[in-house]
Backbone as a chain_set.jsonl record, in Angstrom:
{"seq": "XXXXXXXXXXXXXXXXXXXXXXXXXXXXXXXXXXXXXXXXXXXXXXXXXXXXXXXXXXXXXXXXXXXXXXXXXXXXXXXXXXXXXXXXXXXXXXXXXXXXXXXXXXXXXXXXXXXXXXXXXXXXXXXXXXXXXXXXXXXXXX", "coords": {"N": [[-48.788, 5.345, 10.488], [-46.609, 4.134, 13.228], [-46.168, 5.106, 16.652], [-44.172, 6.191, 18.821], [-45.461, 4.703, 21.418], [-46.373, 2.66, 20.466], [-44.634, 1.309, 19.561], [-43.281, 0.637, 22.036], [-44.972, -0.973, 23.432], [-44.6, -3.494, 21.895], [-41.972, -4.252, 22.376], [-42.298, -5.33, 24.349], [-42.856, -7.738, 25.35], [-41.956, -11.075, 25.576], [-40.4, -13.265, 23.363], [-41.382, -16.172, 21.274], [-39.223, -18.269, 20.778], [-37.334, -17.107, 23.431], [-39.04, -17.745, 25.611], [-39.212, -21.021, 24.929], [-36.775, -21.537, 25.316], [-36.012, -21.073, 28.256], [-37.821, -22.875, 29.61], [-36.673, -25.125, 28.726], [-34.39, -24.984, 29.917], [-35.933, -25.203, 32.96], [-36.773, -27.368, 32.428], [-34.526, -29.126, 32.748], [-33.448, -28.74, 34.787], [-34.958, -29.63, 36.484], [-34.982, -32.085, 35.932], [-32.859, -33.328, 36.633], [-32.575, -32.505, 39.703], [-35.366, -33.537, 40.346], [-34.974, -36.169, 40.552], [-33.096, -37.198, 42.975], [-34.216, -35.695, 44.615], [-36.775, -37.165, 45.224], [-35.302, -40.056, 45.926], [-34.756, -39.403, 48.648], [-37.764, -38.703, 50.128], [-38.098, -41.175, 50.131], [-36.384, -42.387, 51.653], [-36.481, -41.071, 53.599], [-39.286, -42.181, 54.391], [-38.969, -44.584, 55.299], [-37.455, -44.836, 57.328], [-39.457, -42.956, 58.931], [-41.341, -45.096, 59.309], [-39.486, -47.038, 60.785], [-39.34, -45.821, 63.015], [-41.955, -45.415, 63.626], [-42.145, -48.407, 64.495], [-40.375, -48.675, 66.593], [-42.17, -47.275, 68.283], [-44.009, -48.184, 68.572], [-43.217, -50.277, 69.86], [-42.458, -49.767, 72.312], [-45.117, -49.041, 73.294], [-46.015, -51.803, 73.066], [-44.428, -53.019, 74.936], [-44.766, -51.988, 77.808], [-47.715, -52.804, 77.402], [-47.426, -55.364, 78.002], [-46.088, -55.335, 80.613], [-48.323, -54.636, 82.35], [-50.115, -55.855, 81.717], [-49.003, -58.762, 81.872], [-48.951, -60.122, 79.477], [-47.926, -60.273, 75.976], [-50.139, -58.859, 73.5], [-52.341, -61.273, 71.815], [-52.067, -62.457, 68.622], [-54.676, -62.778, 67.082], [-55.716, -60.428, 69.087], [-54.038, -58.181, 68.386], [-52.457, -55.074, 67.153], [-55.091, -53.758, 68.078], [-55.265, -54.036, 70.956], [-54.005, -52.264, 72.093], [-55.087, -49.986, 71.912], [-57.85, -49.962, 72.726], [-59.356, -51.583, 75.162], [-58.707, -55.44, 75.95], [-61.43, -57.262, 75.993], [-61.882, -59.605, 79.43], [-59.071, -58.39, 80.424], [-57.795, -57.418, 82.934], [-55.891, -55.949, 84.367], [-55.57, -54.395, 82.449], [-54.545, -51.049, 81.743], [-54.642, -49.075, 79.606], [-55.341, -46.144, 77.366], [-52.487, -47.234, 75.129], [-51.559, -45.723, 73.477], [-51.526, -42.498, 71.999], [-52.25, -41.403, 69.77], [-54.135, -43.468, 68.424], [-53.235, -46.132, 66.312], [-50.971, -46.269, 64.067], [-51.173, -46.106, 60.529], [-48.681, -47.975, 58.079], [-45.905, -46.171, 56.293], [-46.572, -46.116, 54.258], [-49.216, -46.33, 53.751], [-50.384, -48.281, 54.649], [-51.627, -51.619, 56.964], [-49.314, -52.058, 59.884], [-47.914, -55.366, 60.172], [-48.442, -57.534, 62.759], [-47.807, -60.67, 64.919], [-47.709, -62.982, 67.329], [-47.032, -65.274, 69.176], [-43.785, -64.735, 67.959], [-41.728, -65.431, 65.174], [-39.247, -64.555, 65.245], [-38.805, -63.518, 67.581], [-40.46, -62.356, 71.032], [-42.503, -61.173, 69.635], [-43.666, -60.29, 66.9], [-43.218, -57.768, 64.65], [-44.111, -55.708, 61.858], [-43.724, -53.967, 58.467], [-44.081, -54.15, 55.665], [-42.897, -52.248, 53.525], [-42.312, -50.147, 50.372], [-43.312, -51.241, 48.421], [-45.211, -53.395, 49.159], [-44.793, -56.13, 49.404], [-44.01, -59.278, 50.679], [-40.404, -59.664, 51.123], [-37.745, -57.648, 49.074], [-35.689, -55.313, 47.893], [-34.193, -51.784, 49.195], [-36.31, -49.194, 49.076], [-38.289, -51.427, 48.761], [-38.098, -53.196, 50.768], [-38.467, -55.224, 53.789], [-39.306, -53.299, 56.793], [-38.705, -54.527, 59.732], [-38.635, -55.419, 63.32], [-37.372, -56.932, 64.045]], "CA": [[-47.538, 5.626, 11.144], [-46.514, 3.653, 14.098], [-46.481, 5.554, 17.381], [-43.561, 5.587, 19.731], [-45.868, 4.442, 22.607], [-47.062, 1.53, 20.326], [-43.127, 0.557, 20.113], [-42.612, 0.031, 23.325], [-45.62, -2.529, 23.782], [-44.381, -4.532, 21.336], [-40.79, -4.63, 22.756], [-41.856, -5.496, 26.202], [-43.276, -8.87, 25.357], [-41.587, -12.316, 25.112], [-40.559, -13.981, 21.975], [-41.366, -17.84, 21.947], [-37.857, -18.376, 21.319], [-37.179, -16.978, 24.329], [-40.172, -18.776, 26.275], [-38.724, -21.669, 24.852], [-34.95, -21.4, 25.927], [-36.714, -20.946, 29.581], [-38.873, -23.86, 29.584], [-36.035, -26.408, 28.339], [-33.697, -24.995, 31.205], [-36.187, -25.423, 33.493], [-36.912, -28.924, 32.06], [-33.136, -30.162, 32.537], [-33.333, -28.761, 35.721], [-36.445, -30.672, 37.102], [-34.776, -33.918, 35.742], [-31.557, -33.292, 37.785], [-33.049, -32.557, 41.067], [-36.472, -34.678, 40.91], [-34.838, -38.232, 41.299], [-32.301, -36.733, 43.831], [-35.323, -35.099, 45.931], [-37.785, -38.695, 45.211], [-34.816, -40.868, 46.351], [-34.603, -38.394, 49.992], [-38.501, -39.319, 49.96], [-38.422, -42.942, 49.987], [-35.909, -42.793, 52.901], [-37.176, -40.793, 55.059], [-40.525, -42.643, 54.78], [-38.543, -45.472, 55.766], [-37.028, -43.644, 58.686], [-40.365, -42.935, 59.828], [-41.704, -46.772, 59.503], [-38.673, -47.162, 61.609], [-39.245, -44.645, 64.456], [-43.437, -45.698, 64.622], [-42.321, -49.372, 65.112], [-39.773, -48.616, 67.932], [-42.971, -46.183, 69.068], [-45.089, -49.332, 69.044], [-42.498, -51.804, 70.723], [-42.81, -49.473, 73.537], [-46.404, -49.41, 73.784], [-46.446, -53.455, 73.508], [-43.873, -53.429, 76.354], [-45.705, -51.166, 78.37], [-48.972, -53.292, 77.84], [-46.822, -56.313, 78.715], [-45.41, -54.703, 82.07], [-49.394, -54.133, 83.026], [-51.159, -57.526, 81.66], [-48.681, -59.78, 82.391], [-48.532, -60.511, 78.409], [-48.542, -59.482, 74.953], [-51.717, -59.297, 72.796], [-52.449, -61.849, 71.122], [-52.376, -62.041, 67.21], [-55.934, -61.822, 66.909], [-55.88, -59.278, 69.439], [-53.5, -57.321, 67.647], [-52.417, -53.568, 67.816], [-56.028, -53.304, 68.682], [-55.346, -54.09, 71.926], [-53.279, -51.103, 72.627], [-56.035, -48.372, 72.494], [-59.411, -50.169, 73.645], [-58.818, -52.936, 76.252], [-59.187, -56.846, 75.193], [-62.398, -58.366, 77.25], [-61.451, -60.328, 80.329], [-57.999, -58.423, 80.782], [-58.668, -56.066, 84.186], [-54.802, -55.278, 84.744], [-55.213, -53.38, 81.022], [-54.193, -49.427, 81.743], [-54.473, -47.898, 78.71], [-54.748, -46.955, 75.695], [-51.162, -47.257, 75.1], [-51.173, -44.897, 72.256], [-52.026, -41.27, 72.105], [-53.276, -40.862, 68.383], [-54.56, -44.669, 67.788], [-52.969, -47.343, 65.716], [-50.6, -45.709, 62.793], [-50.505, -47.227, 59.248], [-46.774, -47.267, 57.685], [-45.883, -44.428, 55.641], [-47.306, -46.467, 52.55], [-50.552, -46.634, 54.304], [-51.091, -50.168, 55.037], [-51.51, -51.746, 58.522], [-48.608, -53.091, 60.341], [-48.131, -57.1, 60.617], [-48.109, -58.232, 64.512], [-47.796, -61.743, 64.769], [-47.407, -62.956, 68.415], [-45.732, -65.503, 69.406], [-43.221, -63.986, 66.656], [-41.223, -66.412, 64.637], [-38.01, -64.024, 65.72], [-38.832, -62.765, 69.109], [-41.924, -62.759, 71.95], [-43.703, -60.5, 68.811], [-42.766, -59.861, 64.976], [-43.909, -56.354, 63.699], [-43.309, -54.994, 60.216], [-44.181, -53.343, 57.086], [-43.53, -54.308, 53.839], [-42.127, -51.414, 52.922], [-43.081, -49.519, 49.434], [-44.388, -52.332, 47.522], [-46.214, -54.3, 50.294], [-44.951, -57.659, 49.653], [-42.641, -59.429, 52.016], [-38.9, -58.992, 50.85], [-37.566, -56.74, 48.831], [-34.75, -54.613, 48.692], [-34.0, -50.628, 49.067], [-37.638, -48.783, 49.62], [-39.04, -51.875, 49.036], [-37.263, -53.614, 52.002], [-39.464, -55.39, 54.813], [-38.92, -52.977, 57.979], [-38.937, -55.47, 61.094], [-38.439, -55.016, 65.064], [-35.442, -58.242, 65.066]], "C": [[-47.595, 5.087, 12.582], [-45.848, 4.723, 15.492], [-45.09, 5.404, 18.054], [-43.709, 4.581, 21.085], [-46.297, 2.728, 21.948], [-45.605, 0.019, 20.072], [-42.797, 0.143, 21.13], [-43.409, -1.14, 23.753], [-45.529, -3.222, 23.186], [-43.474, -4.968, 21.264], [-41.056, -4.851, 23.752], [-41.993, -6.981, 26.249], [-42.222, -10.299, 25.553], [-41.476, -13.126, 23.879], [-40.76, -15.643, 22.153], [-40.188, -17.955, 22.087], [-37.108, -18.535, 22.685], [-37.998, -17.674, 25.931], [-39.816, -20.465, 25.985], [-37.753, -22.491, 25.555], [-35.819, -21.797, 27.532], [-37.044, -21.935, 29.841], [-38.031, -24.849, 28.969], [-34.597, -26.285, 29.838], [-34.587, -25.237, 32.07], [-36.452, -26.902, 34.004], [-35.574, -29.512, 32.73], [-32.85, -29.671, 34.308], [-33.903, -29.641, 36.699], [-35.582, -32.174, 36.848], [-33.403, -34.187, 36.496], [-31.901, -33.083, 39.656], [-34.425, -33.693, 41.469], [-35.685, -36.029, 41.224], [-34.107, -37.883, 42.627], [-33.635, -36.897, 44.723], [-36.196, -36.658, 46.298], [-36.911, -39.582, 45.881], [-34.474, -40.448, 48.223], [-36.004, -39.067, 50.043], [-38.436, -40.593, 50.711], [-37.48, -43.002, 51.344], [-35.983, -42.466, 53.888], [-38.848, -41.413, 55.083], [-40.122, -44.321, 55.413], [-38.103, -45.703, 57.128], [-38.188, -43.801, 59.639], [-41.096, -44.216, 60.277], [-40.634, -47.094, 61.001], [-39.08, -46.932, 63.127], [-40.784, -45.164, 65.155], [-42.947, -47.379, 65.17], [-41.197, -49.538, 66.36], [-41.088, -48.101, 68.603], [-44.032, -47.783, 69.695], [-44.621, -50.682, 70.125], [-42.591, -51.021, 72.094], [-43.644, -49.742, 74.204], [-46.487, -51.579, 74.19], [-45.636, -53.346, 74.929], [-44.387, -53.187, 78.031], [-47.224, -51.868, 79.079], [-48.324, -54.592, 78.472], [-46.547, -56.462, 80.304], [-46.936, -55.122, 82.671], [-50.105, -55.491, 82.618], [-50.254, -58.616, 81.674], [-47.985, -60.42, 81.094], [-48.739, -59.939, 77.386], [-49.628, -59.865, 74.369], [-51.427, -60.551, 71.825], [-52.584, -61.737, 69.181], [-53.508, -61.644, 67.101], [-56.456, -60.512, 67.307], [-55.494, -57.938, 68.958], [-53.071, -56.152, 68.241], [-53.854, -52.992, 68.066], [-56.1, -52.864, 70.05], [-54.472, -52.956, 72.526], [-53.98, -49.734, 72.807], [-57.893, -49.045, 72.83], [-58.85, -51.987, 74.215], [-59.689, -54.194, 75.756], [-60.544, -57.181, 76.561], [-61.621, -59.324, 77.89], [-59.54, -59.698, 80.876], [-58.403, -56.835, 82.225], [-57.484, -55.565, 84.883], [-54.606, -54.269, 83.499], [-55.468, -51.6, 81.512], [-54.093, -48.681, 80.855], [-55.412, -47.071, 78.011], [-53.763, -46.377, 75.907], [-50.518, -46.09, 74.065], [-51.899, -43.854, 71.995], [-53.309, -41.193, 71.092], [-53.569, -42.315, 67.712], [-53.042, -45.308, 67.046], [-52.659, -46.538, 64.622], [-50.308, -46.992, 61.617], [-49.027, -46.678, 59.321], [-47.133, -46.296, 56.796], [-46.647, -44.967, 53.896], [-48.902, -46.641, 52.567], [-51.505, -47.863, 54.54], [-50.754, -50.089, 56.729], [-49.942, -52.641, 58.828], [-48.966, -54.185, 60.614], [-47.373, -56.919, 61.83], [-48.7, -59.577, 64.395], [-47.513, -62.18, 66.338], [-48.003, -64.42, 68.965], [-44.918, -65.563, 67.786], [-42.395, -65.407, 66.811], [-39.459, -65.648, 65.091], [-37.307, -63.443, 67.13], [-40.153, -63.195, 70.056], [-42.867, -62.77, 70.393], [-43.281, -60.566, 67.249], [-44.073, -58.741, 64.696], [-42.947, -56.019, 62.962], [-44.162, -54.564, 59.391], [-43.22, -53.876, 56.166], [-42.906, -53.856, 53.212], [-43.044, -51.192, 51.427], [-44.226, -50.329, 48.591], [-45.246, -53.367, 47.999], [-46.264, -55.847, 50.311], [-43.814, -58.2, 50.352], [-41.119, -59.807, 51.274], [-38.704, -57.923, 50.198], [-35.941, -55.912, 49.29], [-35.037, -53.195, 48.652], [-35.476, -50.18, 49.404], [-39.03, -50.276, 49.731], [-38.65, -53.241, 50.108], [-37.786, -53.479, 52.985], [-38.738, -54.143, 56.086], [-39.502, -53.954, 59.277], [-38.165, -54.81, 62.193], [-37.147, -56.28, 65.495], [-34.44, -57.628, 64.531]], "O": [[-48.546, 5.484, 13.255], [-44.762, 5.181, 15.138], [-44.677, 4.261, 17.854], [-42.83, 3.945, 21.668], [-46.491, 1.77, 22.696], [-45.523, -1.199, 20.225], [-41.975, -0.77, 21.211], [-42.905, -2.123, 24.296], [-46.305, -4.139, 23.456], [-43.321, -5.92, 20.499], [-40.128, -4.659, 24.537], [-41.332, -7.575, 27.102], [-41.23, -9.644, 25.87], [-42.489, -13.641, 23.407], [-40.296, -16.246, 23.12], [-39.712, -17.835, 23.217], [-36.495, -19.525, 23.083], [-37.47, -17.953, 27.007], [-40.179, -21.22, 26.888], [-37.8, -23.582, 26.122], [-36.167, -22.964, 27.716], [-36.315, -22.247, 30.782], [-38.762, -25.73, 28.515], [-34.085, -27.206, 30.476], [-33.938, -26.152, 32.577], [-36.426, -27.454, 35.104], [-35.765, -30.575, 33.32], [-32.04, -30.315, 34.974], [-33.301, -30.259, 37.577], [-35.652, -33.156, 37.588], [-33.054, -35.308, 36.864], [-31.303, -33.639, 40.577], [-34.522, -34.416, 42.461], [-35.943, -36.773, 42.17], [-34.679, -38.426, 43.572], [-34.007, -37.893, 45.343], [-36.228, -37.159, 47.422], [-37.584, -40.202, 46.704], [-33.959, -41.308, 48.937], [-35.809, -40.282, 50.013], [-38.779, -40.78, 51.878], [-37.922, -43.774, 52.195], [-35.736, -43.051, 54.942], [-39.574, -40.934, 55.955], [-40.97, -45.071, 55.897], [-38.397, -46.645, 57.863], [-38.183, -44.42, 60.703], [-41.42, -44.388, 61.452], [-41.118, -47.34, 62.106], [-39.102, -47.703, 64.087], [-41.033, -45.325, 66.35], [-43.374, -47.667, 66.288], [-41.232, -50.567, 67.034], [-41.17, -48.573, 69.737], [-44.492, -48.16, 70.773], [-45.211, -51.541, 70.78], [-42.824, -51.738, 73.067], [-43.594, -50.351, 75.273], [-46.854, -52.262, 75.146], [-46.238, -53.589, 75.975], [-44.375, -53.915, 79.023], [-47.739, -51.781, 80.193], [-48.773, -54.877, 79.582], [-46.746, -57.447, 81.013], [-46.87, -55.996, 83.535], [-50.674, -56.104, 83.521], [-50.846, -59.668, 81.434], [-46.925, -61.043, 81.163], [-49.602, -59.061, 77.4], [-50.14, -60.969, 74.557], [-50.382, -60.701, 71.193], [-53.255, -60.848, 68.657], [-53.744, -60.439, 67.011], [-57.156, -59.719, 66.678], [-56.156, -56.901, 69.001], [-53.148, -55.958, 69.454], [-53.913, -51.779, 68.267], [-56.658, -51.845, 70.457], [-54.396, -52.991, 73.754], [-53.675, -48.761, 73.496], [-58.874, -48.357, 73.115], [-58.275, -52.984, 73.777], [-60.843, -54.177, 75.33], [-60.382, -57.272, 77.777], [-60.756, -59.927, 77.255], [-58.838, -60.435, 81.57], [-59.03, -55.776, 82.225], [-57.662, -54.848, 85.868], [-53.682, -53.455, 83.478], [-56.593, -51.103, 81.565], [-53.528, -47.599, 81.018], [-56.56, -47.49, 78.166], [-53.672, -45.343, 76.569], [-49.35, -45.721, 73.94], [-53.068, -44.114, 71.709], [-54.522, -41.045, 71.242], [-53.287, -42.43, 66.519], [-51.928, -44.87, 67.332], [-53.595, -46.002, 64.029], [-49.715, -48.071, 61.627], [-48.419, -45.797, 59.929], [-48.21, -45.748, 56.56], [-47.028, -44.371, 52.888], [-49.626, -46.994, 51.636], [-52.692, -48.186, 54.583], [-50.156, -49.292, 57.452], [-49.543, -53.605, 58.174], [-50.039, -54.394, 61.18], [-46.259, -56.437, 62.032], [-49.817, -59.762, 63.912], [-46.741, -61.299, 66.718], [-49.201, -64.642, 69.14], [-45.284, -66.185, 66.788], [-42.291, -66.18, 67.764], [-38.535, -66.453, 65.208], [-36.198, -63.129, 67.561], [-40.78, -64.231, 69.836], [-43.586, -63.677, 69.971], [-42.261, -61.136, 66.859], [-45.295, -58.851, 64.589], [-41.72, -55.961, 63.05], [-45.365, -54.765, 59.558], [-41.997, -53.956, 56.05], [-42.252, -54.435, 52.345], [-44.112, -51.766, 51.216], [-45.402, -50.145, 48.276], [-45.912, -54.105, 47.272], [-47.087, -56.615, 50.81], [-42.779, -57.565, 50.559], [-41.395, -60.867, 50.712], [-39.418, -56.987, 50.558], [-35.314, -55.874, 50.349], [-36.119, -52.972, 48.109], [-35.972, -50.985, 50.192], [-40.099, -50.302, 50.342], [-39.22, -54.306, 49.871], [-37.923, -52.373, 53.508], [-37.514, -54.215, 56.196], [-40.683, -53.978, 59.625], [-37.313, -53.929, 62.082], [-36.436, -56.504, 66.475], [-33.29, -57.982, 64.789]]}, "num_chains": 1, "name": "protein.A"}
């Protein structure tokens, strides 16, 4: 003879059914908000590419103002946090927390004398090769 007390722990449970149902709404939910949220993502990491290479056109200008010129390609964004040999007007380092990759974690390209300006800095953007459109869309300083 079954118990009243042994009724109730076997009505408190979950039926799959019901574990089911749950777990397919949750599903259709996830697939309606993930691309939404992933496509937010990709543009604010773009954003931020953005914001470090204004951060860096400062610093070059900065080192410009104080050596007279910009670094050289070879020199690179090196030259913004340990000073090039032979430069003795160099005041910095120009940059608090070093030399940032882009948000995809590669190094920025500095090219100098730039094919668009004094300099040319950029990232690649998501896929790291030079064009591209939408996330994978060079970010440049022209």
């Amino acid at each position: 003879m079954v118990t009243q007390n042994a009724r109730q722990a076997v009505s408190k449970g979950f039926t799959l059914l019901e574990l089911l149902v749950v777990m397919v709404i949750i599903g259709l939910l996830a697939g309606l908000v993930a691309p939404r949220y992933f496509a937010q993502v990709g543009k604010s990491q773009t954003k931020v590419a953005k914001a470090q290479i204004d951060s860096l056109e400062k610093a070059l200008d900065t080192y410009r103002l104080d050596v007279g010129h910009y670094p050289s390609t070879e020199e690179g964004l090196q030259a913004l946090v340990a000073g090039p040999s032979g430069e003795t007007n160099w005041a910095g380092p120009y940059l608090r927390k070093g030399i940032p990759a882009d948000p995809w974690g590669r190094p920025y390209v500095y090219t100098q004398p730039g094919t668009h300006s004094d300099y040319d800095l950029m990232s690649y953007g998501k896929d790291g090769r030079e064009g591209g459109t939408g996330e994978d869309a060079d970010i440049v300083n022209w």
